[in-house]
Amino acid sequence: MPHLPKARRRRYLPERKREPTGDQRFYNSTAWRKTSRSVRQRQPLCEVCTAIDQVAVADVTDHIIAREDGGADYDPRNLMAMCAYHHNRKSALEGQGLELDSKRTMSGRVPVDRDEVIKVLT
Ligand SMILES: [Zn+2]
């Protein structure tokens, strides 16, 4: 008598929920959403575009000195309204080792000269 292998029963396990990373938890927090929104209410246009006489809506609030480099989370001196293009461009440069002059403050690192970002990106 032919013998067929037993059909493997497929197990449908509930997908394991991934724990959000610290970064995701920060960016999803009410405190950050409020801060980000208020930065872009005050400055609804990309600050880099504006500096080169272009106009683009600010899609994101950027940490000028990245959080992972000790950049201040909520200090307005470390926050800049940016369009997606300039934010992505800056992130790419950071991936290549971009380093901006920064100083340590009570709230974390902030840039010494925010115009340095504009110079680097334009
Ligand atoms: Zn821009």
XYZ file of N, CA and C and ligand atoms in Angstrom:
367
model
N 0.841 -1.196 0.000
C 0.000 0.000 0.000
C 0.882 1.256 0.000
N 0.594 2.144 -0.970
C 1.455 3.345 -1.009
C 1.305 4.160 0.273
N 2.393 4.703 0.572
C 2.395 5.455 1.819
C 2.642 6.926 1.522
N 1.718 7.726 1.848
C 1.889 9.157 1.632
C 2.356 9.800 2.935
N 3.259 10.712 2.758
C 3.678 11.392 3.996
C 2.507 12.182 4.565
N 2.466 12.202 5.832
C 1.408 12.978 6.490
C 1.520 14.446 6.096
N 0.384 14.988 5.741
C 0.412 16.415 5.402
C 0.855 17.201 6.626
N 1.798 18.053 6.327
C 2.240 18.873 7.466
C 1.179 19.889 7.806
N 0.878 19.909 9.006
C -0.120 20.890 9.399
C 0.539 22.258 9.485
N -0.104 23.165 8.830
C 0.443 24.522 8.905
C 0.040 25.140 10.219
N 0.986 25.718 10.797
C 0.659 26.356 12.077
C 0.538 27.858 11.883
N -0.594 28.348 12.199
C -0.786 29.788 12.107
C -0.614 30.395 13.488
N 0.523 30.860 13.686
C 0.773 31.481 14.983
C 0.536 32.970 14.859
N 0.041 33.533 15.901
C -0.130 34.995 15.821
C 1.233 35.641 15.600
N 1.238 36.621 14.708
C 2.500 37.299 14.440
C 3.008 37.943 15.721
N 4.244 37.707 15.984
C 4.779 38.283 17.221
C 4.905 39.779 17.074
N 4.336 40.451 18.010
C 4.440 41.903 17.971
C 5.870 42.296 18.293
N 6.411 43.094 17.431
C 7.763 43.584 17.724
C 7.716 44.723 18.709
N 8.602 44.691 19.638
C 8.712 45.810 20.569
C 9.212 47.018 19.794
N 8.554 48.156 19.959
C 9.086 49.330 19.263
C 10.484 49.675 19.778
N 11.332 50.121 18.879
C 12.663 50.524 19.328
C 12.536 51.830 20.095
N 13.568 52.193 20.789
C 13.547 53.434 21.545
C 13.247 54.617 20.645
N 13.830 54.584 19.441
C 13.624 55.670 18.487
C 12.157 55.769 18.077
N 11.546 54.622 17.760
C 10.136 54.634 17.359
C 9.272 55.140 18.499
N 9.615 54.714 19.702
C 8.837 55.158 20.860
C 8.935 56.682 20.993
N 10.141 57.211 20.765
C 10.300 58.668 20.854
C 9.453 59.363 19.797
N 9.607 58.922 18.534
C 8.921 59.645 17.455
C 7.406 59.476 17.493
N 6.924 58.422 18.169
C 5.477 58.238 18.314
C 4.918 58.938 19.544
N 5.794 59.482 20.365
C 5.311 60.058 21.624
C 4.531 61.346 21.379
N 3.584 61.570 22.259
C 2.781 62.786 22.176
C 3.676 64.012 22.310
N 4.642 63.927 23.199
C 5.521 65.084 23.424
C 6.247 65.465 22.142
N 6.778 64.459 21.431
C 7.492 64.775 20.195
C 6.537 65.277 19.114
N 5.385 64.623 18.969
C 4.428 65.059 17.945
C 4.032 66.520 18.154
N 3.795 66.869 19.409
C 3.417 68.252 19.711
C 4.551 69.204 19.382
N 5.760 68.833 19.784
C 6.920 69.688 19.528
C 7.117 69.864 18.032
N 7.072 68.758 17.310
C 7.297 68.786 15.873
C 6.241 69.656 15.182
N 5.001 69.484 15.603
C 3.929 70.264 14.993
C 4.124 71.754 15.289
N 4.515 72.068 16.512
C 4.642 73.492 16.846
C 5.813 74.130 16.093
N 6.890 73.368 15.878
C 8.006 73.904 15.082
C 7.512 74.247 13.681
N 6.721 73.346 13.094
C 6.278 73.562 11.720
C 5.114 74.542 11.614
N 4.455 74.797 12.745
C 3.453 75.871 12.713
C 4.143 77.227 12.679
N 5.229 77.318 13.441
C 5.985 78.572 13.429
C 6.744 78.751 12.121
N 7.200 77.640 11.566
C 8.038 77.678 10.372
C 7.495 76.652 9.378
N 6.412 77.006 8.662
C 5.756 76.009 7.806
C 6.527 75.663 6.535
N 7.567 76.445 6.235
C 8.345 76.162 5.018
C 9.695 75.571 5.384
N 10.241 74.782 4.467
C 11.572 74.207 4.664
C 12.580 75.353 4.823
N 13.324 75.307 5.918
C 14.271 76.398 6.189
C 15.453 76.379 5.226
N 15.784 75.217 4.702
C 16.888 75.133 3.741
C 16.439 75.707 2.404
N 15.270 75.275 1.948
C 14.727 75.811 0.692
C 14.602 77.333 0.779
N 14.063 77.815 1.878
C 13.855 79.255 2.039
C 15.172 80.005 1.883
N 16.245 79.423 2.420
C 17.552 80.085 2.368
C 18.081 80.202 0.938
N 17.590 79.347 0.041
C 18.055 79.433 -1.346
C 16.908 79.886 -2.263
N 15.989 80.653 -1.654
C 14.882 81.249 -2.400
C 14.015 80.221 -3.118
N 13.850 79.073 -2.478
C 12.874 78.113 -2.986
C 11.778 77.986 -1.945
N 10.669 77.437 -2.385
C 9.540 77.306 -1.470
C 9.116 75.848 -1.437
N 9.166 75.262 -0.264
C 8.650 73.899 -0.095
C 8.080 73.786 1.307
N 7.001 73.065 1.393
C 6.365 72.833 2.689
C 7.324 72.012 3.554
N 7.373 72.358 4.827
C 8.179 71.566 5.758
C 7.413 70.300 6.107
N 7.944 69.175 5.689
C 7.291 67.888 5.951
C 7.691 67.318 7.304
N 8.888 67.631 7.723
C 9.408 67.020 8.947
C 10.130 68.057 9.801
N 10.282 67.703 11.059
C 11.110 68.498 11.960
C 12.377 67.691 12.189
N 13.480 68.286 11.804
C 14.767 67.586 11.866
C 15.513 67.915 13.156
N 16.161 66.905 13.715
C 17.122 67.157 14.795
C 18.442 67.503 14.108
N 18.859 68.732 14.217
C 20.063 69.166 13.506
C 21.251 68.300 13.944
N 21.458 68.234 15.246
C 22.419 67.258 15.767
C 21.593 66.019 16.088
N 21.899 64.929 15.410
C 21.083 63.715 15.533
C 20.970 63.267 16.985
N 19.828 62.716 17.322
C 19.614 62.220 18.690
C 20.674 61.198 19.059
N 21.029 60.363 18.107
C 22.019 59.328 18.428
C 23.410 59.921 18.672
N 23.599 61.157 18.258
C 24.867 61.839 18.561
C 24.725 62.753 19.775
N 23.667 62.551 20.525
C 23.475 63.344 21.743
C 22.730 64.642 21.513
N 22.156 64.812 20.317
C 21.393 66.026 20.010
C 20.205 66.175 20.944
N 19.921 67.426 21.323
C 18.817 67.696 22.241
C 17.493 67.300 21.591
N 16.664 66.592 22.341
C 15.399 66.080 21.812
C 14.411 67.186 21.459
N 14.240 68.149 22.379
C 13.156 69.119 22.235
C 13.626 70.566 22.152
N 14.911 70.798 22.300
C 15.422 72.173 22.323
C 15.265 72.795 20.932
N 14.525 73.911 20.839
C 14.295 74.516 19.527
C 15.592 74.868 18.790
N 16.681 75.064 19.539
C 17.959 75.358 18.866
C 18.447 74.160 18.057
N 17.931 72.973 18.384
C 18.366 71.774 17.671
C 17.329 71.285 16.675
N 16.279 72.071 16.450
C 15.201 71.609 15.577
C 15.081 72.515 14.362
N 14.811 71.909 13.236
C 14.714 72.673 12.001
C 13.625 72.077 11.117
N 12.771 72.956 10.593
C 11.713 72.520 9.681
C 12.315 72.240 8.312
N 12.025 71.075 7.773
C 12.614 70.696 6.487
C 11.614 69.992 5.587
N 11.848 70.126 4.293
C 11.097 69.340 3.325
C 11.685 67.925 3.324
N 10.939 67.000 2.774
C 11.401 65.609 2.759
C 12.724 65.491 1.992
N 12.842 66.246 0.906
C 14.065 66.158 0.098
C 15.299 66.517 0.927
N 15.244 67.670 1.585
C 16.425 68.095 2.338
C 16.660 67.210 3.559
N 15.573 66.722 4.157
C 15.756 65.827 5.297
C 16.435 64.534 4.863
N 15.995 63.990 3.728
C 16.611 62.751 3.237
C 18.058 62.977 2.849
N 18.301 64.131 2.251
C 19.665 64.451 1.842
C 20.572 64.561 3.082
N 20.052 65.216 4.101
C 20.849 65.357 5.326
C 21.095 63.985 5.955
N 20.048 63.150 5.990
C 20.215 61.806 6.563
C 21.282 61.018 5.805
N 21.275 61.167 4.476
C 22.270 60.464 3.670
C 23.675 60.949 4.028
N 23.833 62.258 4.169
C 25.143 62.813 4.530
C 25.558 62.345 5.931
N 24.581 62.254 6.829
C 24.897 61.765 8.175
C 25.395 60.327 8.099
N 24.775 59.561 7.194
C 25.219 58.183 6.996
C 26.647 58.114 6.496
N 27.067 59.186 5.824
C 28.447 59.238 5.318
C 29.383 59.930 6.296
N 28.872 60.227 7.477
C 29.740 60.773 8.517
C 29.714 62.281 8.686
N 28.660 62.915 8.185
C 28.537 64.368 8.361
C 28.667 64.735 9.836
N 29.505 65.708 10.117
C 29.611 66.187 11.495
C 29.470 67.690 11.518
N 28.525 68.149 12.304
C 28.296 69.583 12.443
C 28.853 70.020 13.785
N 29.352 71.256 13.813
C 29.851 71.785 15.085
C 28.705 71.859 16.080
N 28.943 71.353 17.266
C 27.884 71.398 18.265
C 28.467 71.723 19.621
N 27.577 72.168 20.488
C 28.000 72.445 21.854
C 27.050 71.747 22.810
N 27.579 71.391 23.948
C 26.778 70.697 24.947
C 25.959 71.714 25.740
N 24.680 71.424 25.945
C 23.829 72.281 26.784
C 23.115 71.376 27.783
N 22.345 71.997 28.653
C 21.602 71.224 29.657
C 20.667 70.214 28.990
N 20.139 70.561 27.810
C 19.146 69.685 27.185
C 19.764 68.718 26.177
N 21.077 68.811 25.994
C 21.726 67.947 25.013
C 22.536 68.806 24.059
N 23.063 68.199 23.006
C 23.889 68.966 22.072
C 23.002 69.793 21.140
N 23.470 70.987 20.841
C 22.794 71.847 19.869
C 23.871 72.372 18.917
N 23.479 72.735 17.709
C 24.487 73.209 16.768
C 25.060 74.563 17.202
N 26.311 74.776 16.890
C 26.924 76.069 17.163
C 26.371 77.101 16.178
N 26.175 76.661 14.944
C 25.727 77.583 13.901
C 24.738 76.845 12.992
N 23.439 77.173 13.132
C 22.462 76.425 12.337
C 22.638 76.655 10.837
N 23.234 77.777 10.478
C 23.447 78.018 9.047
C 24.406 77.014 8.420
N 25.191 76.364 9.276
C 26.110 75.339 8.750
C 25.321 74.228 8.021
N 24.148 73.920 8.545
C 23.308 72.887 7.915
C 22.933 73.340 6.508
N 22.525 74.594 6.435
C 22.100 75.132 5.146
C 23.267 75.105 4.156
N 24.446 75.491 4.649
C 25.631 75.485 3.774
C 25.936 74.087 3.272
N 25.826 73.117 4.164
C 26.136 71.737 3.795
C 25.138 71.182 2.799
N 23.892 71.634 2.901
C 22.837 71.050 2.076
C 22.575 71.796 0.777
N 23.206 72.931 0.602
C 22.906 73.697 -0.626
C 24.167 73.890 -1.462
Zn 13.938 71.913 1.405
